[in-house]
Short mmCIF file of C-alpha atoms and ligand atoms in Angstrom, two decimals:
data_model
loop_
_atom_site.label_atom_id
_atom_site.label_comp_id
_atom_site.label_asym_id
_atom_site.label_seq_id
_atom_site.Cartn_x
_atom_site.Cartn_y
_atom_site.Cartn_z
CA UNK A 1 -1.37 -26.89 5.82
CA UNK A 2 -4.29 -24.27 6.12
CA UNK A 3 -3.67 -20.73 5.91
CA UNK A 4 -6.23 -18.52 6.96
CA UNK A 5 -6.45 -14.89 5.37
CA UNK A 6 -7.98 -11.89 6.51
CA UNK A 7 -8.93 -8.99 4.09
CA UNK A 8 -10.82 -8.98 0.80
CA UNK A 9 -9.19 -6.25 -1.56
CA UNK A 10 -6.98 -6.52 -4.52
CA UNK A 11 -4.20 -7.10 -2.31
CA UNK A 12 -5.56 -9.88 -0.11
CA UNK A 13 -6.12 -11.33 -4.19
CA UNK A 14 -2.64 -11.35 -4.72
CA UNK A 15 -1.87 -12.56 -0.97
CA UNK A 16 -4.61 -15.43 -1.46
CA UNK A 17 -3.01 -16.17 -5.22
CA UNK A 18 0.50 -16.19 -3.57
CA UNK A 19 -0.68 -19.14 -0.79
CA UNK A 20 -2.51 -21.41 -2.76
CA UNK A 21 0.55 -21.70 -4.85
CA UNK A 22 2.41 -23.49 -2.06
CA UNK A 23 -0.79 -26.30 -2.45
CA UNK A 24 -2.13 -24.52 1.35
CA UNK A 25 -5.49 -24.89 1.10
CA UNK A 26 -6.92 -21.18 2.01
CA UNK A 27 -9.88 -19.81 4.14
CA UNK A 28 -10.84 -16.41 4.28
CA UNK A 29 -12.53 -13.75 6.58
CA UNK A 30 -13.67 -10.48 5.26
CA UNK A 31 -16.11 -7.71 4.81
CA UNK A 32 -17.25 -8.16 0.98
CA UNK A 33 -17.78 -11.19 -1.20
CA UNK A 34 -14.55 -11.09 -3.33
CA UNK A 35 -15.33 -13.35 -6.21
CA UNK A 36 -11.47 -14.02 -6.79
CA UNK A 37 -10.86 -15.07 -3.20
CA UNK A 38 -14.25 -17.13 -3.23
CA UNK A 39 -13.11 -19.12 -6.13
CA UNK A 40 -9.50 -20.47 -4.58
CA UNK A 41 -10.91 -20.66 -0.66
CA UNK A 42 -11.98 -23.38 0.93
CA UNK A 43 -14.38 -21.51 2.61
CA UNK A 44 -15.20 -17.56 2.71
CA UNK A 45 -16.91 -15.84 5.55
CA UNK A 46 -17.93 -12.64 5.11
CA UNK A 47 -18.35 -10.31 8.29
CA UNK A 48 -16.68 -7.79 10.45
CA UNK A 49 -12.86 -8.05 10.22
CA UNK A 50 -12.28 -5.68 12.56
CA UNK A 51 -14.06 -7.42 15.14
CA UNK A 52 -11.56 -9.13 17.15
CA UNK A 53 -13.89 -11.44 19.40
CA UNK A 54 -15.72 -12.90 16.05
CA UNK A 55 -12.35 -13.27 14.10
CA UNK A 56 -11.23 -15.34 16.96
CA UNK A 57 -14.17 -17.53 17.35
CA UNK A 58 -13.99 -18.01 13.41
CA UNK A 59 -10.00 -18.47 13.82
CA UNK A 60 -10.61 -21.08 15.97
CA UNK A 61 -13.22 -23.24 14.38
CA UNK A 62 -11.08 -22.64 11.12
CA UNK A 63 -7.83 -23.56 13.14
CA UNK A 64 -5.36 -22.64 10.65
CA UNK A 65 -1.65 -23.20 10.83
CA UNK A 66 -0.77 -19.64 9.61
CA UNK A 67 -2.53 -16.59 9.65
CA UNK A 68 -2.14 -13.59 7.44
CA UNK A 69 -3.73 -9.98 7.37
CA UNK A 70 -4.02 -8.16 4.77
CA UNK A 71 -5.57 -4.06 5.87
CA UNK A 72 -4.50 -1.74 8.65
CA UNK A 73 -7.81 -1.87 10.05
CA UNK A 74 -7.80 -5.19 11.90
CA UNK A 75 -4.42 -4.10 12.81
CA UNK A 76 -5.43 -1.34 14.52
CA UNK A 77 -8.53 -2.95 16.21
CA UNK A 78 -6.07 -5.52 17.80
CA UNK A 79 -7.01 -8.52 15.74
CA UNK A 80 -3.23 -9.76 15.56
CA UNK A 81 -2.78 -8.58 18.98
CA UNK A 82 -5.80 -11.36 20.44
CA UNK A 83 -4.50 -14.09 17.90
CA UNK A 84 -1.45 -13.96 18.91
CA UNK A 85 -2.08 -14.32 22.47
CA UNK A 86 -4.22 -17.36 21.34
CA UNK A 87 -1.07 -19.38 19.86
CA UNK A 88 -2.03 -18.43 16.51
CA UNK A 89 1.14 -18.33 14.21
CA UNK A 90 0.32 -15.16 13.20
CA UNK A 91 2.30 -13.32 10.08
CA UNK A 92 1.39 -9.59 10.75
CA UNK A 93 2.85 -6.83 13.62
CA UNK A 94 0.96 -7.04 16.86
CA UNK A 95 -1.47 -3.27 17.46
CA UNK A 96 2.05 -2.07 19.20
CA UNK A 97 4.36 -2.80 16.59
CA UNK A 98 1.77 -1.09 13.98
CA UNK A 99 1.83 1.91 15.44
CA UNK A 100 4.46 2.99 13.33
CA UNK A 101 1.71 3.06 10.75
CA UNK A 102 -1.19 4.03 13.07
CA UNK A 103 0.07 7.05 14.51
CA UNK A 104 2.25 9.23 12.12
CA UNK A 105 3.62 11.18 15.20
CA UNK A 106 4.37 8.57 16.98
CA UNK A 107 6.41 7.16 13.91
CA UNK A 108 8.11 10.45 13.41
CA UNK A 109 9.17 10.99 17.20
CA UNK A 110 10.12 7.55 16.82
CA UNK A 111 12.64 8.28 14.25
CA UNK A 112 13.83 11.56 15.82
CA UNK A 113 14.14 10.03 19.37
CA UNK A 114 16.36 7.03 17.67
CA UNK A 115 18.42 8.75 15.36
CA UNK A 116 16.84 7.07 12.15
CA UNK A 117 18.46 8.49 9.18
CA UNK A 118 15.76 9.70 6.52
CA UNK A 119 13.40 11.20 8.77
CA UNK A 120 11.19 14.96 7.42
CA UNK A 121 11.33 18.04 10.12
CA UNK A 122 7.46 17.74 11.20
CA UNK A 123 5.87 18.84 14.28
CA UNK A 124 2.53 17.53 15.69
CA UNK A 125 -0.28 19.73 16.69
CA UNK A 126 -4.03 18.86 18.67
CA UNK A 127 -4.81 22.20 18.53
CA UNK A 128 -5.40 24.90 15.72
CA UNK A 129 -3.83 28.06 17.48
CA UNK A 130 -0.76 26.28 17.79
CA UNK A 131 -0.73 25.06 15.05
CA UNK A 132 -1.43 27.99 13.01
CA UNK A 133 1.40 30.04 14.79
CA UNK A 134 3.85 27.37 13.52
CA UNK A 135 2.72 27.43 10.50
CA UNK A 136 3.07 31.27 10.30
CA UNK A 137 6.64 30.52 11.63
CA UNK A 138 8.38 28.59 8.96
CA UNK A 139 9.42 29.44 6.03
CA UNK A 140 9.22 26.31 3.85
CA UNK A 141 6.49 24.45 1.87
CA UNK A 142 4.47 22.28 3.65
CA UNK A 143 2.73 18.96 3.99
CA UNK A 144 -0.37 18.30 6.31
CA UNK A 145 -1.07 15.14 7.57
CA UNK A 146 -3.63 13.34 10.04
CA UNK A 147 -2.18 11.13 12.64
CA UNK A 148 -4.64 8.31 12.02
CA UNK A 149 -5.41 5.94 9.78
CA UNK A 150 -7.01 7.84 5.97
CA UNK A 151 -6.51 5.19 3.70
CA UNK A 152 -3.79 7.28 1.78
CA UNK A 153 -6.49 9.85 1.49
CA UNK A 154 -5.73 12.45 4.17
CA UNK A 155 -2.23 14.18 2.96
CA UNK A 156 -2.32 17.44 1.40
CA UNK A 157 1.01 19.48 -0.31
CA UNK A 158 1.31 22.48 -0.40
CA UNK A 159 1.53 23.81 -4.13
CA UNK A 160 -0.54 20.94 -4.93
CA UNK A 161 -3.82 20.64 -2.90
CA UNK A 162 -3.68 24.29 -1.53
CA UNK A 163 -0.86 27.29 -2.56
CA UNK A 164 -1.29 29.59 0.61
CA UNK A 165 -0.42 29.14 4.48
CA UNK A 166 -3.64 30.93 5.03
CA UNK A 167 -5.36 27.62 2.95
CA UNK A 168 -3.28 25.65 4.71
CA UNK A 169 -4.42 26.88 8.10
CA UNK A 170 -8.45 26.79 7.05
CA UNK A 171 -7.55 22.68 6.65
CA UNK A 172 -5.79 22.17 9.35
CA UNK A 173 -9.08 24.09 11.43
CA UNK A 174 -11.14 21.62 9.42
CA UNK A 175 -9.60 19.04 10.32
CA UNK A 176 -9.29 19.44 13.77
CA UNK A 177 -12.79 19.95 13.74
CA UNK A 178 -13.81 16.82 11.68
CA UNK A 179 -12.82 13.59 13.88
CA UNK A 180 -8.77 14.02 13.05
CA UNK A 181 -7.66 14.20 17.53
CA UNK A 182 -4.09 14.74 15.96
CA UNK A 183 -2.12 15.97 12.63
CA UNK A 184 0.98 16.86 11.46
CA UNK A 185 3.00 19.74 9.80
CA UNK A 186 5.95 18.71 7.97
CA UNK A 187 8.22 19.89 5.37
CA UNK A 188 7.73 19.45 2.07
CA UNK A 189 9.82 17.21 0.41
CA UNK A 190 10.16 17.61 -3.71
CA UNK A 191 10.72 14.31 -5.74
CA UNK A 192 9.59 11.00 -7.34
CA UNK A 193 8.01 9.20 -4.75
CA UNK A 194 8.20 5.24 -4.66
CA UNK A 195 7.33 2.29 -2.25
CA UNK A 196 9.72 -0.21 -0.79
CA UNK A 197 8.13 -3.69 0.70
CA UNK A 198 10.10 -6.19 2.58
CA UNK A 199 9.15 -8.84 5.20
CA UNK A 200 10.45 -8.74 8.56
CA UNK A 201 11.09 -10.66 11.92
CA UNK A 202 12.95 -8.71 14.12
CA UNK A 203 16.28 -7.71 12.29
CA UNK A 204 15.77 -9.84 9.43
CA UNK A 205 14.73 -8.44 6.59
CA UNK A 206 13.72 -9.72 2.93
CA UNK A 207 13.03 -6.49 1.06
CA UNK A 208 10.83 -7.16 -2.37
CA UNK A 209 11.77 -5.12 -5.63
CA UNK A 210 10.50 -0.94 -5.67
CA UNK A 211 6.95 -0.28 -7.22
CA UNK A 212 5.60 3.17 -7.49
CA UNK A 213 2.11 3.96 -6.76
CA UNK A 214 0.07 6.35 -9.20
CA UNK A 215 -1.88 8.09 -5.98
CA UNK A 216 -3.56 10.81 -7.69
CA UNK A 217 -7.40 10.36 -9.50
CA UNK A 218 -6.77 11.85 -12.79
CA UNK A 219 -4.36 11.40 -15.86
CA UNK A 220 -1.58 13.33 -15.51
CA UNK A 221 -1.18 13.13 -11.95
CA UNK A 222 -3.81 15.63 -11.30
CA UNK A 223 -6.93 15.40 -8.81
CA UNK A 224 -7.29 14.16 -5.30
CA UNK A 225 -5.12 11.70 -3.69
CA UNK A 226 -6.65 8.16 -2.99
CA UNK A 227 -5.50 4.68 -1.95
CA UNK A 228 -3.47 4.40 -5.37
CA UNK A 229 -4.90 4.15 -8.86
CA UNK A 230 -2.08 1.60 -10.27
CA UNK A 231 1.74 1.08 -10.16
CA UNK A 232 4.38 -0.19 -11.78
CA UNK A 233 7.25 -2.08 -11.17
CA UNK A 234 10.67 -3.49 -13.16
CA UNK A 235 10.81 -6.21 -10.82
CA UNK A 236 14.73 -6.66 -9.04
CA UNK A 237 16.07 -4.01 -11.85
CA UNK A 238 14.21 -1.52 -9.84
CA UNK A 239 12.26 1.82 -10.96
CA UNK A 240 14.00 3.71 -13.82
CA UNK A 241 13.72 7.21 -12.53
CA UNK A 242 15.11 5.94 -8.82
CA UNK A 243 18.84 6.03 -9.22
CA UNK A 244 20.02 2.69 -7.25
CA UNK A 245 22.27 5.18 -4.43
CA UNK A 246 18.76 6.76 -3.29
CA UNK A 247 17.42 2.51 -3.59
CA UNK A 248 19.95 1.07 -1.08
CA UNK A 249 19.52 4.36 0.76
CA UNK A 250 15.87 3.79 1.69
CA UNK A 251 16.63 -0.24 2.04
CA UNK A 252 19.47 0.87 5.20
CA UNK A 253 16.69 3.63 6.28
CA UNK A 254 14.24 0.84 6.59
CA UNK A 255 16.69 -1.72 8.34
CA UNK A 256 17.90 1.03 10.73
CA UNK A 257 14.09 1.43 11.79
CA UNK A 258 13.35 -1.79 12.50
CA UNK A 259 16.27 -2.83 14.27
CA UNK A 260 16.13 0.12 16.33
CA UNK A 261 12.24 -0.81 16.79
CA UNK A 262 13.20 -4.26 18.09
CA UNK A 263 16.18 -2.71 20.63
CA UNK A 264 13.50 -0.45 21.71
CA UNK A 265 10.07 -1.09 21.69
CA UNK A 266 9.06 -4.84 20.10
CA UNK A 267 9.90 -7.65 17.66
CA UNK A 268 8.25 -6.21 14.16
CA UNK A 269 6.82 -9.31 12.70
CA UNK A 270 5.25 -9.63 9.00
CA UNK A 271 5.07 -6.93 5.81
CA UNK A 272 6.26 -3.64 6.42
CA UNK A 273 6.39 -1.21 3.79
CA UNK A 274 7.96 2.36 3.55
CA UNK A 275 6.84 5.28 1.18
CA UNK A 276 10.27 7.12 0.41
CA UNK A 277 10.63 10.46 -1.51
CA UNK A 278 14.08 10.40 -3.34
CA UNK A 279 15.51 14.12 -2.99
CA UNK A 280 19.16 15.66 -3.75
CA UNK A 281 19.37 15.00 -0.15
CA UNK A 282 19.30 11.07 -0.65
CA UNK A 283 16.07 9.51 0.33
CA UNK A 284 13.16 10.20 2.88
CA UNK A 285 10.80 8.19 4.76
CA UNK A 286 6.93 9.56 4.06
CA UNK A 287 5.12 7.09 5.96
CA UNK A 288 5.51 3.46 7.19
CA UNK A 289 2.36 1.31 6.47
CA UNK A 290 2.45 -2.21 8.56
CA UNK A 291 1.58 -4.31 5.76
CA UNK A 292 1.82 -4.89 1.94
CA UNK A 293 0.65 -1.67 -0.27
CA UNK A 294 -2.57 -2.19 -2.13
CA UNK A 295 -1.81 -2.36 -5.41
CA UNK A 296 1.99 -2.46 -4.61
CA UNK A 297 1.76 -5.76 -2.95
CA UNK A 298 -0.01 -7.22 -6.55
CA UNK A 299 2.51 -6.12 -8.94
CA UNK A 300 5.23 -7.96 -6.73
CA UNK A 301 3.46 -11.10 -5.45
CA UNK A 302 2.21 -11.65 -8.83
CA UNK A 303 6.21 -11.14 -10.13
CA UNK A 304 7.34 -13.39 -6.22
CA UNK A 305 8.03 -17.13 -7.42
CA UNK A 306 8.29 -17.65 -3.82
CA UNK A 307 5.30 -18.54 -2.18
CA UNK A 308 4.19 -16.16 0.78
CA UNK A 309 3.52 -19.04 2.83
CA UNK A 310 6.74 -20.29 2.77
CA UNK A 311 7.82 -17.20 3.75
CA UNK A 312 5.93 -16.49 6.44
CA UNK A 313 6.76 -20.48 7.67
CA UNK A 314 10.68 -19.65 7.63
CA UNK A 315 10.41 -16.03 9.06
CA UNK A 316 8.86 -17.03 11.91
CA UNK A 317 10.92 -19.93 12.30
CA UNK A 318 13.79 -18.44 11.87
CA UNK A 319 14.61 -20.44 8.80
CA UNK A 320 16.61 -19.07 5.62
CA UNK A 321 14.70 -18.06 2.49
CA UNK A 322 15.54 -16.18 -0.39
CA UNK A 323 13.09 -14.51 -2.96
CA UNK A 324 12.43 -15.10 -6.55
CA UNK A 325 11.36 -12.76 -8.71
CA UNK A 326 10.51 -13.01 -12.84
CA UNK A 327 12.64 -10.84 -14.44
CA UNK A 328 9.59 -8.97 -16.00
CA UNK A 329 8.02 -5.38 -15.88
CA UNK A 330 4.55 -5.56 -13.90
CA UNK A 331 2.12 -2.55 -15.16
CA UNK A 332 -1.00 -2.37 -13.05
CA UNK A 333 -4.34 0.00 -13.43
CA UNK A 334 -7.48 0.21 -11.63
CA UNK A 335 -10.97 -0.12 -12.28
CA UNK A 336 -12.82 2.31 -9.88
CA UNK A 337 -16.31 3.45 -9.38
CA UNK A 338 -16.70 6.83 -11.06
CA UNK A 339 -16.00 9.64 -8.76
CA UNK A 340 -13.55 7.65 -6.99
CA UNK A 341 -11.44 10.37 -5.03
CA UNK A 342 -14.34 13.04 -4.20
CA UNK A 343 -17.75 11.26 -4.60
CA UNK A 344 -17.66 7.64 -5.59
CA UNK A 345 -20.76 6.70 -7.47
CA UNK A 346 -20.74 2.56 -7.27
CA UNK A 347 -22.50 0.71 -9.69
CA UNK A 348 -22.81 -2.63 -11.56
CA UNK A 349 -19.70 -3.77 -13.89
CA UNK A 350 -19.42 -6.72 -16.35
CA UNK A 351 -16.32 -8.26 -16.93
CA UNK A 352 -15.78 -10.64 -19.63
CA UNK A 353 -13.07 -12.31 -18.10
CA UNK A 354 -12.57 -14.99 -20.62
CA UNK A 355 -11.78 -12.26 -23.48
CA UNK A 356 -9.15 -9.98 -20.38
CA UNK A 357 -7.41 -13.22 -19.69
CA UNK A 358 -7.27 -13.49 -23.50
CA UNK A 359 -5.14 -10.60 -24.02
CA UNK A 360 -2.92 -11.40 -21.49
CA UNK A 361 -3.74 -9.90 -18.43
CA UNK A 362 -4.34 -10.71 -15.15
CA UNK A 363 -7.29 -9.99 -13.04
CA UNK A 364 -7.46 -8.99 -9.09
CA UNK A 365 -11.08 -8.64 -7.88
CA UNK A 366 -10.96 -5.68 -4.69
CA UNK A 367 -13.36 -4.08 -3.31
CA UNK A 368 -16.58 -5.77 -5.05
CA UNK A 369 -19.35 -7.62 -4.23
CA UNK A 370 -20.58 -10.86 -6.35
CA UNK A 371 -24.18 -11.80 -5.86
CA UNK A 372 -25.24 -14.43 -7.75
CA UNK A 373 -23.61 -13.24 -11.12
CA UNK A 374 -23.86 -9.80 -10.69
CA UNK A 375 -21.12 -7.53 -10.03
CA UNK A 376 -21.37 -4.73 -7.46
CA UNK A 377 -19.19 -1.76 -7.11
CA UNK A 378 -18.67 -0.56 -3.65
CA UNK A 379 -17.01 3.48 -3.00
CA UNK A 380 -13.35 2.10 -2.93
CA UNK A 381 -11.41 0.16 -5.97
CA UNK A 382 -12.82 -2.73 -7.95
CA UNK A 383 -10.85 -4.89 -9.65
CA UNK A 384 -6.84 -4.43 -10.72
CA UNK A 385 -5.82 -5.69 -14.36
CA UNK A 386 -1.81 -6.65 -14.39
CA UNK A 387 -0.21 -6.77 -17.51
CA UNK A 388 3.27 -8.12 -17.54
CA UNK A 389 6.54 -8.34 -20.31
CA UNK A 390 9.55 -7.18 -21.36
CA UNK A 391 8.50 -4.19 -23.66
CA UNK A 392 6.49 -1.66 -22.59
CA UNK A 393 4.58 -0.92 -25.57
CA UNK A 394 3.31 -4.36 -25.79
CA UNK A 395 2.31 -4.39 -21.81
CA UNK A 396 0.43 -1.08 -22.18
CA UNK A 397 -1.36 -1.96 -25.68
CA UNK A 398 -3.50 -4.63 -23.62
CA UNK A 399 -4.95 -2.06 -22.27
CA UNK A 400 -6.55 -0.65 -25.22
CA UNK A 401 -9.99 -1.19 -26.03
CA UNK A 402 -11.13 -2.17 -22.73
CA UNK A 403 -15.04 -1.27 -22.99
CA UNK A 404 -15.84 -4.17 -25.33
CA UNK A 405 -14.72 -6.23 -22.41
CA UNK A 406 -15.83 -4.43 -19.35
CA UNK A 407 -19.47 -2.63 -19.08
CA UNK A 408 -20.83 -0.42 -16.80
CA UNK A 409 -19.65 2.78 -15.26
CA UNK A 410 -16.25 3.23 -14.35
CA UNK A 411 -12.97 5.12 -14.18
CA UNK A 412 -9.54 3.90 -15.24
CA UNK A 413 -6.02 6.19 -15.36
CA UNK A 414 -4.69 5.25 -19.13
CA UNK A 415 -1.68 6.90 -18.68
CA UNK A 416 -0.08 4.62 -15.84
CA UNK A 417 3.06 2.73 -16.89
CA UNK A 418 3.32 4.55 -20.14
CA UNK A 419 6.33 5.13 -21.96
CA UNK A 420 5.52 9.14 -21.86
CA UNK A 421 4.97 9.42 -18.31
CA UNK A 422 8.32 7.27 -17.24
CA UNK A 423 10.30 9.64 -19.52
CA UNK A 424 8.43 12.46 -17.85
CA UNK A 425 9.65 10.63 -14.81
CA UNK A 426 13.19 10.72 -15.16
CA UNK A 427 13.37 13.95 -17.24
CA UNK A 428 12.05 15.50 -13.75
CA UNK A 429 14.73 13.47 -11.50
CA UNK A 430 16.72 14.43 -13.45
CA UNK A 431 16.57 18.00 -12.84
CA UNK A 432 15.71 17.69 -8.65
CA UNK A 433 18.95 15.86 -8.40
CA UNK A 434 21.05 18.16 -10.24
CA UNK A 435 21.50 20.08 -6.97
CA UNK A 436 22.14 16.34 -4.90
CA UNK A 437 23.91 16.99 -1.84
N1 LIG B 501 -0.78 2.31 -2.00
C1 LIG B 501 -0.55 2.87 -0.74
C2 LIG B 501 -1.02 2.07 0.40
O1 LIG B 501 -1.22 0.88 0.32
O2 LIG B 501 -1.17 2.64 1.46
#
């Protein structure tokens, strides 16, 4: 069997890790030389993976039996859409059924129009004067979001990011004035955030255990949101500050959507994943992203026994499968470029990897370039370091004293997975659901 993978993050890593296991030999298409992914593919070709008519061409001469794709991007630029209609077997939603990630209004109506439970009172506006009157209108916190695609970059809360409507209303002018055709205005929901994976064909639907992404830049969940700085996950025991009501909750939220999805518009076929908000009011569906999370999807596929190709063989041949998971807590953190979040300043990093693997953890090369042996930085994430057990302060001391191993210039979040910010964690749960419905 040949699997071919699109993508070349941290994710597409763990994706890449997760196929090989089944003994699929593995070739790759992406936009950066990912020295991870070079070392288990057959062959590696670096280019535009957004380009659908090169993709194909390479698809072809490649002629694998399976194809996965990691991003949104190809997504978006039809890439499933054009190997599909070439008899590719491909694991990933077609441009149609990603809309649900593509367009956050469309999503939304989606939801409202089908009676999805979970859904957040937004309204869409392509226009600041409306806009701006709404906002003036309600009398709630709220959230603005673009419509498009801002690699979990584009959301800002009220009481977080800005305090005033007046602030709010100088972004939302910004925005509409920067490239963003479309945003949104929606309620803001308090609570702990957390993501929810699963794999899907049609109404079947294999969710994988909750991880919850550390989105903001600094310590202390402070700073600018990005695509996620780490996460954590308790494998199938699920997140301790998530009470297992709100967990089921957002697994029959996600089930509802998709079946309704497949009654109404298309088949959804391959990863979905939902971002949920658990409130006193049970829990709420942030966003829907058409694939694995990056890092979410490395925390679990490192925990999955199951091969992903074996997976993505019986889902879309309608065979049975069931999941294995080790019963282990998976503590992730991310190497970035400095500035990562505002201004990312790339440079050159040194890993020893033979002293990381040492102490135990795992390494997932992202968004880096290896020339010859040098190391390059590009503006997004670098390289993920797992650390897995069953005690906490064991996971997190492997951490510790990373600079002898790693050199160069770069940022890291120390404080993700710690045993002081879960207790902050459910301390604050805690409290919002107190006043649960
Ligand atoms: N970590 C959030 C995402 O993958 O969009």
């Amino acid at each position: 069997m040949r699997a071919l993978l699109i993508g070349g993050g941290g994710r597409e890593h763990a994706i890449g890790l997760s196929i090989v296991k089944s003994g699929t030999e593995l070739v790759v298409i992406a936009l950066n030389n990912n020295p991870g992914l070079m070392r288990i593919a057959k062959e590696m070709i670096v280019g535009n993976e957004n380009d659908r008519e090169w993709v194909l061409e390479n698809a072809k001469r490649l002629n694998p039996d399976y194809v996965f794709i990691g991003p949104e991007s190809p997504l978006a630029h039809g890439v499933s859409d054009i190997l599909i209609e070439n008899k590719f077997n491909v694991f990933a939603p077609t441009s149609t059924a990603a809309r649900l990630e593509t367009s956050k209004a469309f999503c939304r109506q989606f939801m409202t129009e089908n009676k999805v439970r979970g859904n957040i009172e937004s309204a869409a506006f392509s226009d600041s004067k409306s806009a701006q009157s709404f906002v003036n209108e309600i009398d709630y916190d709220f959230v603005i979001k673009p419509d498009g695609l801002t690699g979990g970059k584009g959301v800002v809360v009220q009481g977080v990011h800005f305090q005033t409507k007046e602030e709010g209303i100088k972004i939302i002018r910004d925005y509409l004035s920067s490239g963003h055709d479309t945003l949104l205005v929606e309620k803001k929901v308090v609570g702990e955030e957390f993501s929810l994976q699963a794999f899907v064909n049609g109404n079947k639907i294999l969710f994988l255990p909750a991880v919850q992404d550390y989105k903001r830049a600094y310590e202390g969940d402070k700073g600018p949101n990005t695509g996620g700085m780490g996460s954590i996950c308790f494998s199938e025991k699920g997140l301790p500050f998530i009470d297992p009501e709100t967990l089921e909750g957002a697994k029959g939220i996600l089930k509802e959507l998709i079946t309704e999805f497949a009654k109404k518009v298309a088949n959804y076929v391959g990863p979905i994943y939902g971002g949920f908000i658990a409130s006193p009011e049970g829990p709420k569906l942030l966003e829907i992203n058409a694939r694995l999370g990056d890092p979410e999807a490395i925390n679990v596929l490192s925990l999955m026994e199951t091969s992903i190709m074996d997976v993505a063989i019986a889902m879309l041949n309608n065979q049975d499968i069931s999941l294995e998971f080790r019963d282990r807590i998976s503590i992730l953190r991310y190497l970035v470029p400095c500035g990562y979040g505002t201004r990312p300043i790339p440079s050159i990093i040194d890993l020893d990897e033979e002293k990381i693997l040492l102490r135990g953890l795992k390494i997932y090369y992202a968004s880096v370039n290896l020339s010859g042996k040098q190391l390059s930085q590009t503006t997004s994430r670098s390289v993920a370091l797992v650390s897995e057990g069953t005690d906490l302060s064991h996971i997190n001391a492997r951490f510790e004293g990373l600079p002898s191993v790693i050199r160069g210039e770069y940022s890291m979040r120390n404080d993700i997975g710690t045993e002081t910010m879960i207790e902050k964690k459910k301390k604050a749960m805690k409290t919002i659901m107190t006043g649960r419905a």
